[in-house]
């Protein structure tokens, strides 16, 4: 479930997947975590966490898809905060933002409480530039230039069918700017910058625009494209830019596409460069 198993170059998280002759399996194994002491502490399928940036006050890691940010009620499930604390062997992590379970990419924590006030102010004052890339359906009418979606969002439904929808009153204001980076025959690569931090904001806004994210069943995204199965919502937090909460200098943290995102993009004929705009 942590995304450590790939079948034919695609991440496979379904335990009941039937294997046939000729399939290629690639498995990432952290041998240290298989030892009895580590297994008792974190389980044999502990997620692989990569550090993107670290200093005396902050640490940023690449969250794998399929891993929740915070601990859940089910204590058998691992989470990013716990996994990062184990990796770094630190007593404290300050949490200032989160990603959905299926979303991969940059997450930033504080290592010292002295950084908390500055981080909280940066997020509250919109001084943090958050950039996401999504693989979406091609869309019937894809805008040719940047556009913005704003309005009130509220939760509708319950359980696995719960989703954020636009409402006329009673919801929370949500605003996201978008631009298409790549137009492909069977998909688009859309860059999203959320200006507010509402639950499922990017997913709901793209679905509203007729561009549901591939693999995002809750918001109408297809689970197969071009003959390839899409096992999760293809949304990746590619970059965070913010003033350092202690030094004040500009800090830019980037996270490459994970293998499942990159593999699907390659199959769809797209390029993997996360910095060049579409032409």
PDB file of N, CA, C and O in Angstrom, residues 36-84:
ATOM      1  N   UNK A  36      13.892  -7.688  13.048  1.00  0.00           N
ATOM      2  CA  UNK A  36      12.861  -7.831  14.096  1.00  0.00           C
ATOM      3  C   UNK A  36      12.608  -6.555  14.879  1.00  0.00           C
ATOM      4  O   UNK A  36      11.472  -6.202  15.150  1.00  0.00           O
ATOM      5  N   UNK A  37      13.682  -5.799  15.237  1.00  0.00           N
ATOM      6  CA  UNK A  37      13.470  -4.601  16.036  1.00  0.00           C
ATOM      7  C   UNK A  37      12.654  -3.568  15.258  1.00  0.00           C
ATOM      8  O   UNK A  37      11.738  -2.950  15.777  1.00  0.00           O
ATOM      9  N   UNK A  38      13.014  -3.383  13.987  1.00  0.00           N
ATOM     10  CA  UNK A  38      12.304  -2.390  13.176  1.00  0.00           C
ATOM     11  C   UNK A  38      10.897  -2.855  12.884  1.00  0.00           C
ATOM     12  O   UNK A  38       9.953  -2.074  12.867  1.00  0.00           O
ATOM     13  N   UNK A  39      10.731  -4.147  12.658  1.00  0.00           N
ATOM     14  CA  UNK A  39       9.399  -4.672  12.350  1.00  0.00           C
ATOM     15  C   UNK A  39       8.464  -4.471  13.521  1.00  0.00           C
ATOM     16  O   UNK A  39       7.293  -4.125  13.353  1.00  0.00           O
ATOM     17  N   UNK A  40       8.967  -4.658  14.724  1.00  0.00           N
ATOM     18  CA  UNK A  40       8.116  -4.479  15.897  1.00  0.00           C
ATOM     19  C   UNK A  40       7.697  -3.029  16.057  1.00  0.00           C
ATOM     20  O   UNK A  40       6.624  -2.721  16.552  1.00  0.00           O
ATOM     21  N   UNK A  41       8.568  -2.100  15.588  1.00  0.00           N
ATOM     22  CA  UNK A  41       8.281  -0.688  15.770  1.00  0.00           C
ATOM     23  C   UNK A  41       7.416  -0.116  14.660  1.00  0.00           C
ATOM     24  O   UNK A  41       6.530   0.690  14.889  1.00  0.00           O
ATOM     25  N   UNK A  42       7.677  -0.525  13.415  1.00  0.00           N
ATOM     26  CA  UNK A  42       7.015   0.162  12.305  1.00  0.00           C
ATOM     27  C   UNK A  42       6.397  -0.762  11.280  1.00  0.00           C
ATOM     28  O   UNK A  42       5.766  -0.293  10.351  1.00  0.00           O
ATOM     29  N   UNK A  43       6.566  -2.051  11.425  1.00  0.00           N
ATOM     30  CA  UNK A  43       5.975  -2.971  10.474  1.00  0.00           C
ATOM     31  C   UNK A  43       6.876  -3.209   9.296  1.00  0.00           C
ATOM     32  O   UNK A  43       7.674  -2.362   8.921  1.00  0.00           O
ATOM     33  N   UNK A  44       6.771  -4.378   8.660  1.00  0.00           N
ATOM     34  CA  UNK A  44       7.677  -4.735   7.574  1.00  0.00           C
ATOM     35  C   UNK A  44       7.421  -3.984   6.281  1.00  0.00           C
ATOM     36  O   UNK A  44       8.244  -4.010   5.390  1.00  0.00           O
ATOM     37  N   UNK A  45       6.268  -3.293   6.171  1.00  0.00           N
ATOM     38  CA  UNK A  45       5.971  -2.582   4.934  1.00  0.00           C
ATOM     39  C   UNK A  45       6.031  -1.074   5.145  1.00  0.00           C
ATOM     40  O   UNK A  45       5.229  -0.328   4.603  1.00  0.00           O
ATOM     41  N   UNK A  46       6.970  -0.644   5.977  1.00  0.00           N
ATOM     42  CA  UNK A  46       7.116   0.787   6.242  1.00  0.00           C
ATOM     43  C   UNK A  46       7.426   1.533   4.953  1.00  0.00           C
ATOM     44  O   UNK A  46       8.183   1.055   4.120  1.00  0.00           O
ATOM     45  N   UNK A  47       6.834   2.711   4.752  1.00  0.00           N
ATOM     46  CA  UNK A  47       7.044   3.458   3.502  1.00  0.00           C
ATOM     47  C   UNK A  47       8.460   3.996   3.382  1.00  0.00           C
ATOM     48  O   UNK A  47       9.145   4.240   4.375  1.00  0.00           O
ATOM     49  N   UNK A  48       8.890   4.167   2.143  1.00  0.00           N
ATOM     50  CA  UNK A  48      10.201   4.767   1.863  1.00  0.00           C
ATOM     51  C   UNK A  48      10.014   6.277   1.755  1.00  0.00           C
ATOM     52  O   UNK A  48       9.273   6.757   0.895  1.00  0.00           O
ATOM     53  N   UNK A  49      10.679   7.019   2.626  1.00  0.00           N
ATOM     54  CA  UNK A  49      10.555   8.472   2.675  1.00  0.00           C
ATOM     55  C   UNK A  49      11.883   9.096   2.238  1.00  0.00           C
ATOM     56  O   UNK A  49      12.943   8.742   2.752  1.00  0.00           O
ATOM     57  N   UNK A  50      11.817  10.042   1.285  1.00  0.00           N
ATOM     58  CA  UNK A  50      13.013  10.725   0.814  1.00  0.00           C
ATOM     59  C   UNK A  50      13.020  12.165   1.327  1.00  0.00           C
ATOM     60  O   UNK A  50      12.017  12.877   1.215  1.00  0.00           O
ATOM     61  N   UNK A  51      14.157  12.576   1.876  1.00  0.00           N
ATOM     62  CA  UNK A  51      14.310  13.948   2.366  1.00  0.00           C
ATOM     63  C   UNK A  51      14.683  14.853   1.195  1.00  0.00           C
ATOM     64  O   UNK A  51      15.631  14.583   0.458  1.00  0.00           O
ATOM     65  N   UNK A  52      13.929  15.939   1.024  1.00  0.00           N
ATOM     66  CA  UNK A  52      14.180  16.907  -0.045  1.00  0.00           C
ATOM     67  C   UNK A  52      15.011  18.089   0.435  1.00  0.00           C
ATOM     68  O   UNK A  52      15.782  18.664  -0.334  1.00  0.00           O
ATOM     69  N   UNK A  53      14.833  18.457   1.696  1.00  0.00           N
ATOM     70  CA  UNK A  53      15.545  19.612   2.252  1.00  0.00           C
ATOM     71  C   UNK A  53      15.568  19.463   3.771  1.00  0.00           C
ATOM     72  O   UNK A  53      14.609  18.987   4.386  1.00  0.00           O
ATOM     73  N   UNK A  54      16.681  19.890   4.372  1.00  0.00           N
ATOM     74  CA  UNK A  54      16.754  19.883   5.834  1.00  0.00           C
ATOM     75  C   UNK A  54      17.747  20.928   6.311  1.00  0.00           C
ATOM     76  O   UNK A  54      18.812  21.100   5.720  1.00  0.00           O
ATOM     77  N   UNK A  55      17.379  21.651   7.376  1.00  0.00           N
ATOM     78  CA  UNK A  55      18.317  22.516   8.072  1.00  0.00           C
ATOM     79  C   UNK A  55      18.003  22.412   9.560  1.00  0.00           C
ATOM     80  O   UNK A  55      17.320  21.476   9.991  1.00  0.00           O
ATOM     81  N   UNK A  56      18.469  23.346  10.324  1.00  0.00           N
ATOM     82  CA  UNK A  56      18.298  23.277  11.776  1.00  0.00           C
ATOM     83  C   UNK A  56      16.836  23.402  12.197  1.00  0.00           C
ATOM     84  O   UNK A  56      16.437  22.881  13.243  1.00  0.00           O
ATOM     85  N   UNK A  57      16.026  24.099  11.378  1.00  0.00           N
ATOM     86  CA  UNK A  57      14.652  24.407  11.778  1.00  0.00           C
ATOM     87  C   UNK A  57      13.588  23.652  10.986  1.00  0.00           C
ATOM     88  O   UNK A  57      12.473  23.469  11.464  1.00  0.00           O
ATOM     89  N   UNK A  58      13.919  23.240   9.763  1.00  0.00           N
ATOM     90  CA  UNK A  58      12.914  22.684   8.865  1.00  0.00           C
ATOM     91  C   UNK A  58      13.377  21.376   8.247  1.00  0.00           C
ATOM     92  O   UNK A  58      14.578  21.132   8.103  1.00  0.00           O
ATOM     93  N   UNK A  59      12.412  20.567   7.839  1.00  0.00           N
ATOM     94  CA  UNK A  59      12.697  19.411   6.998  1.00  0.00           C
ATOM     95  C   UNK A  59      11.537  19.255   6.020  1.00  0.00           C
ATOM     96  O   UNK A  59      10.369  19.453   6.374  1.00  0.00           O
ATOM     97  N   UNK A  60      11.873  18.946   4.776  1.00  0.00           N
ATOM     98  CA  UNK A  60      10.861  18.685   3.757  1.00  0.00           C
ATOM     99  C   UNK A  60      11.094  17.289   3.200  1.00  0.00           C
ATOM    100  O   UNK A  60      12.233  16.893   2.940  1.00  0.00           O
ATOM    101  N   UNK A  61      10.005  16.543   3.026  1.00  0.00           N
ATOM    102  CA  UNK A  61      10.109  15.179   2.518  1.00  0.00           C
ATOM    103  C   UNK A  61       9.166  14.996   1.335  1.00  0.00           C
ATOM    104  O   UNK A  61       8.229  15.780   1.133  1.00  0.00           O
ATOM    105  N   UNK A  62       9.442  13.956   0.555  1.00  0.00           N
ATOM    106  CA  UNK A  62       8.581  13.591  -0.565  1.00  0.00           C
ATOM    107  C   UNK A  62       7.568  12.568  -0.073  1.00  0.00           C
ATOM    108  O   UNK A  62       7.927  11.426   0.230  1.00  0.00           O
ATOM    109  N   UNK A  63       6.335  12.984   0.025  1.00  0.00           N
ATOM    110  CA  UNK A  63       5.282  12.064   0.477  1.00  0.00           C
ATOM    111  C   UNK A  63       4.934  11.087  -0.644  1.00  0.00           C
ATOM    112  O   UNK A  63       4.612  11.500  -1.750  1.00  0.00           O
ATOM    113  N   UNK A  64       4.979   9.775  -0.355  1.00  0.00           N
ATOM    114  CA  UNK A  64       4.534   8.816  -1.367  1.00  0.00           C
ATOM    115  C   UNK A  64       3.006   8.763  -1.441  1.00  0.00           C
ATOM    116  O   UNK A  64       2.324   9.004  -0.442  1.00  0.00           O
ATOM    117  N   UNK A  65       2.479   8.461  -2.607  1.00  0.00           N
ATOM    118  CA  UNK A  65       1.033   8.285  -2.749  1.00  0.00           C
ATOM    119  C   UNK A  65       0.602   7.065  -1.936  1.00  0.00           C
ATOM    120  O   UNK A  65       1.357   6.108  -1.774  1.00  0.00           O
ATOM    121  N   UNK A  66      -0.625   7.119  -1.407  1.00  0.00           N
ATOM    122  CA  UNK A  66      -1.156   6.000  -0.643  1.00  0.00           C
ATOM    123  C   UNK A  66      -0.885   6.087   0.837  1.00  0.00           C
ATOM    124  O   UNK A  66      -1.338   5.223   1.599  1.00  0.00           O
ATOM    125  N   UNK A  67      -0.160   7.113   1.258  1.00  0.00           N
ATOM    126  CA  UNK A  67       0.182   7.276   2.677  1.00  0.00           C
ATOM    127  C   UNK A  67      -0.514   8.518   3.209  1.00  0.00           C
ATOM    128  O   UNK A  67      -0.376   9.605   2.651  1.00  0.00           O
ATOM    129  N   UNK A  68      -1.272   8.369   4.292  1.00  0.00           N
ATOM    130  CA  UNK A  68      -1.935   9.527   4.867  1.00  0.00           C
ATOM    131  C   UNK A  68      -0.918  10.406   5.600  1.00  0.00           C
ATOM    132  O   UNK A  68       0.121   9.925   6.047  1.00  0.00           O
ATOM    133  N   UNK A  69      -1.223  11.694   5.699  1.00  0.00           N
ATOM    134  CA  UNK A  69      -0.291  12.616   6.347  1.00  0.00           C
ATOM    135  C   UNK A  69      -0.260  12.417   7.852  1.00  0.00           C
ATOM    136  O   UNK A  69       0.799  12.319   8.462  1.00  0.00           O
ATOM    137  N   UNK A  70      -1.454  12.368   8.461  1.00  0.00           N
ATOM    138  CA  UNK A  70      -1.559  12.238   9.916  1.00  0.00           C
ATOM    139  C   UNK A  70      -1.998  10.827  10.299  1.00  0.00           C
ATOM    140  O   UNK A  70      -2.532  10.077   9.479  1.00  0.00           O
ATOM    141  N   UNK A  71      -1.802  10.483  11.554  1.00  0.00           N
ATOM    142  CA  UNK A  71      -2.235   9.183  12.056  1.00  0.00           C
ATOM    143  C   UNK A  71      -3.751   9.070  11.972  1.00  0.00           C
ATOM    144  O   UNK A  71      -4.485  10.036  12.206  1.00  0.00           O
ATOM    145  N   UNK A  72      -4.229   7.877  11.620  1.00  0.00           N
ATOM    146  CA  UNK A  72      -5.662   7.612  11.521  1.00  0.00           C
ATOM    147  C   UNK A  72      -6.131   6.893  12.783  1.00  0.00           C
ATOM    148  O   UNK A  72      -5.338   6.518  13.654  1.00  0.00           O
ATOM    149  N   UNK A  73      -7.453   6.704  12.855  1.00  0.00           N
ATOM    150  CA  UNK A  73      -8.006   5.986  14.002  1.00  0.00           C
ATOM    151  C   UNK A  73      -7.502   4.549  14.038  1.00  0.00           C
ATOM    152  O   UNK A  73      -7.318   3.975  15.116  1.00  0.00           O
ATOM    153  N   UNK A  74      -7.297   3.960  12.862  1.00  0.00           N
ATOM    154  CA  UNK A  74      -6.764   2.604  12.773  1.00  0.00           C
ATOM    155  C   UNK A  74      -5.253   2.663  12.981  1.00  0.00           C
ATOM    156  O   UNK A  74      -4.506   3.076  12.099  1.00  0.00           O
ATOM    157  N   UNK A  75      -4.787   2.258  14.146  1.00  0.00           N
ATOM    158  CA  UNK A  75      -3.373   2.374  14.481  1.00  0.00           C
ATOM    159  C   UNK A  75      -2.492   1.423  13.690  1.00  0.00           C
ATOM    160  O   UNK A  75      -1.262   1.536  13.735  1.00  0.00           O
ATOM    161  N   UNK A  76      -3.072   0.494  12.941  1.00  0.00           N
ATOM    162  CA  UNK A  76      -2.280  -0.409  12.112  1.00  0.00           C
ATOM    163  C   UNK A  76      -1.769   0.298  10.859  1.00  0.00           C
ATOM    164  O   UNK A  76      -0.832  -0.172  10.212  1.00  0.00           O
ATOM    165  N   UNK A  77      -2.385   1.418  10.493  1.00  0.00           N
ATOM    166  CA  UNK A  77      -1.989   2.148   9.291  1.00  0.00           C
ATOM    167  C   UNK A  77      -0.872   3.129   9.609  1.00  0.00           C
ATOM    168  O   UNK A  77      -0.932   3.857  10.601  1.00  0.00           O
ATOM    169  N   UNK A  78       0.147   3.147   8.770  1.00  0.00           N
ATOM    170  CA  UNK A  78       1.245   4.083   8.957  1.00  0.00           C
ATOM    171  C   UNK A  78       0.841   5.460   8.454  1.00  0.00           C
ATOM    172  O   UNK A  78      -0.181   5.619   7.771  1.00  0.00           O
ATOM    173  N   UNK A  79       1.619   6.457   8.773  1.00  0.00           N
ATOM    174  CA  UNK A  79       1.340   7.816   8.320  1.00  0.00           C
ATOM    175  C   UNK A  79       2.657   8.543   8.115  1.00  0.00           C
ATOM    176  O   UNK A  79       3.716   8.126   8.603  1.00  0.00           O
ATOM    177  N   UNK A  80       2.608   9.649   7.372  1.00  0.00           N
ATOM    178  CA  UNK A  80       3.821  10.374   6.995  1.00  0.00           C
ATOM    179  C   UNK A  80       4.533  10.968   8.199  1.00  0.00           C
ATOM    180  O   UNK A  80       5.767  10.923   8.277  1.00  0.00           O
ATOM    181  N   UNK A  81       3.790  11.532   9.131  1.00  0.00           N
ATOM    182  CA  UNK A  81       4.413  12.141  10.300  1.00  0.00           C
ATOM    183  C   UNK A  81       5.205  11.101  11.089  1.00  0.00           C
ATOM    184  O   UNK A  81       6.367  11.308  11.438  1.00  0.00           O
ATOM    185  N   UNK A  82       4.583   9.960  11.358  1.00  0.00           N
ATOM    186  CA  UNK A  82       5.259   8.909  12.125  1.00  0.00           C
ATOM    187  C   UNK A  82       6.465   8.365  11.375  1.00  0.00           C
ATOM    188  O   UNK A  82       7.535   8.139  11.954  1.00  0.00           O
ATOM    189  N   UNK A  83       6.302   8.137  10.060  1.00  0.00           N
ATOM    190  CA  UNK A  83       7.398   7.584   9.260  1.00  0.00           C
ATOM    191  C   UNK A  83       8.580   8.552   9.196  1.00  0.00           C
ATOM    192  O   UNK A  83       9.744   8.133   9.242  1.00  0.00           O
ATOM    193  N   UNK A  84       8.298   9.848   9.114  1.00  0.00           N
ATOM    194  CA  UNK A  84       9.372  10.841   9.058  1.00  0.00           C
ATOM    195  C   UNK A  84      10.097  10.936  10.401  1.00  0.00           C
ATOM    196  O   UNK A  84      11.330  11.051  10.448  1.00  0.00           O
TER     197      UNK A  84
END
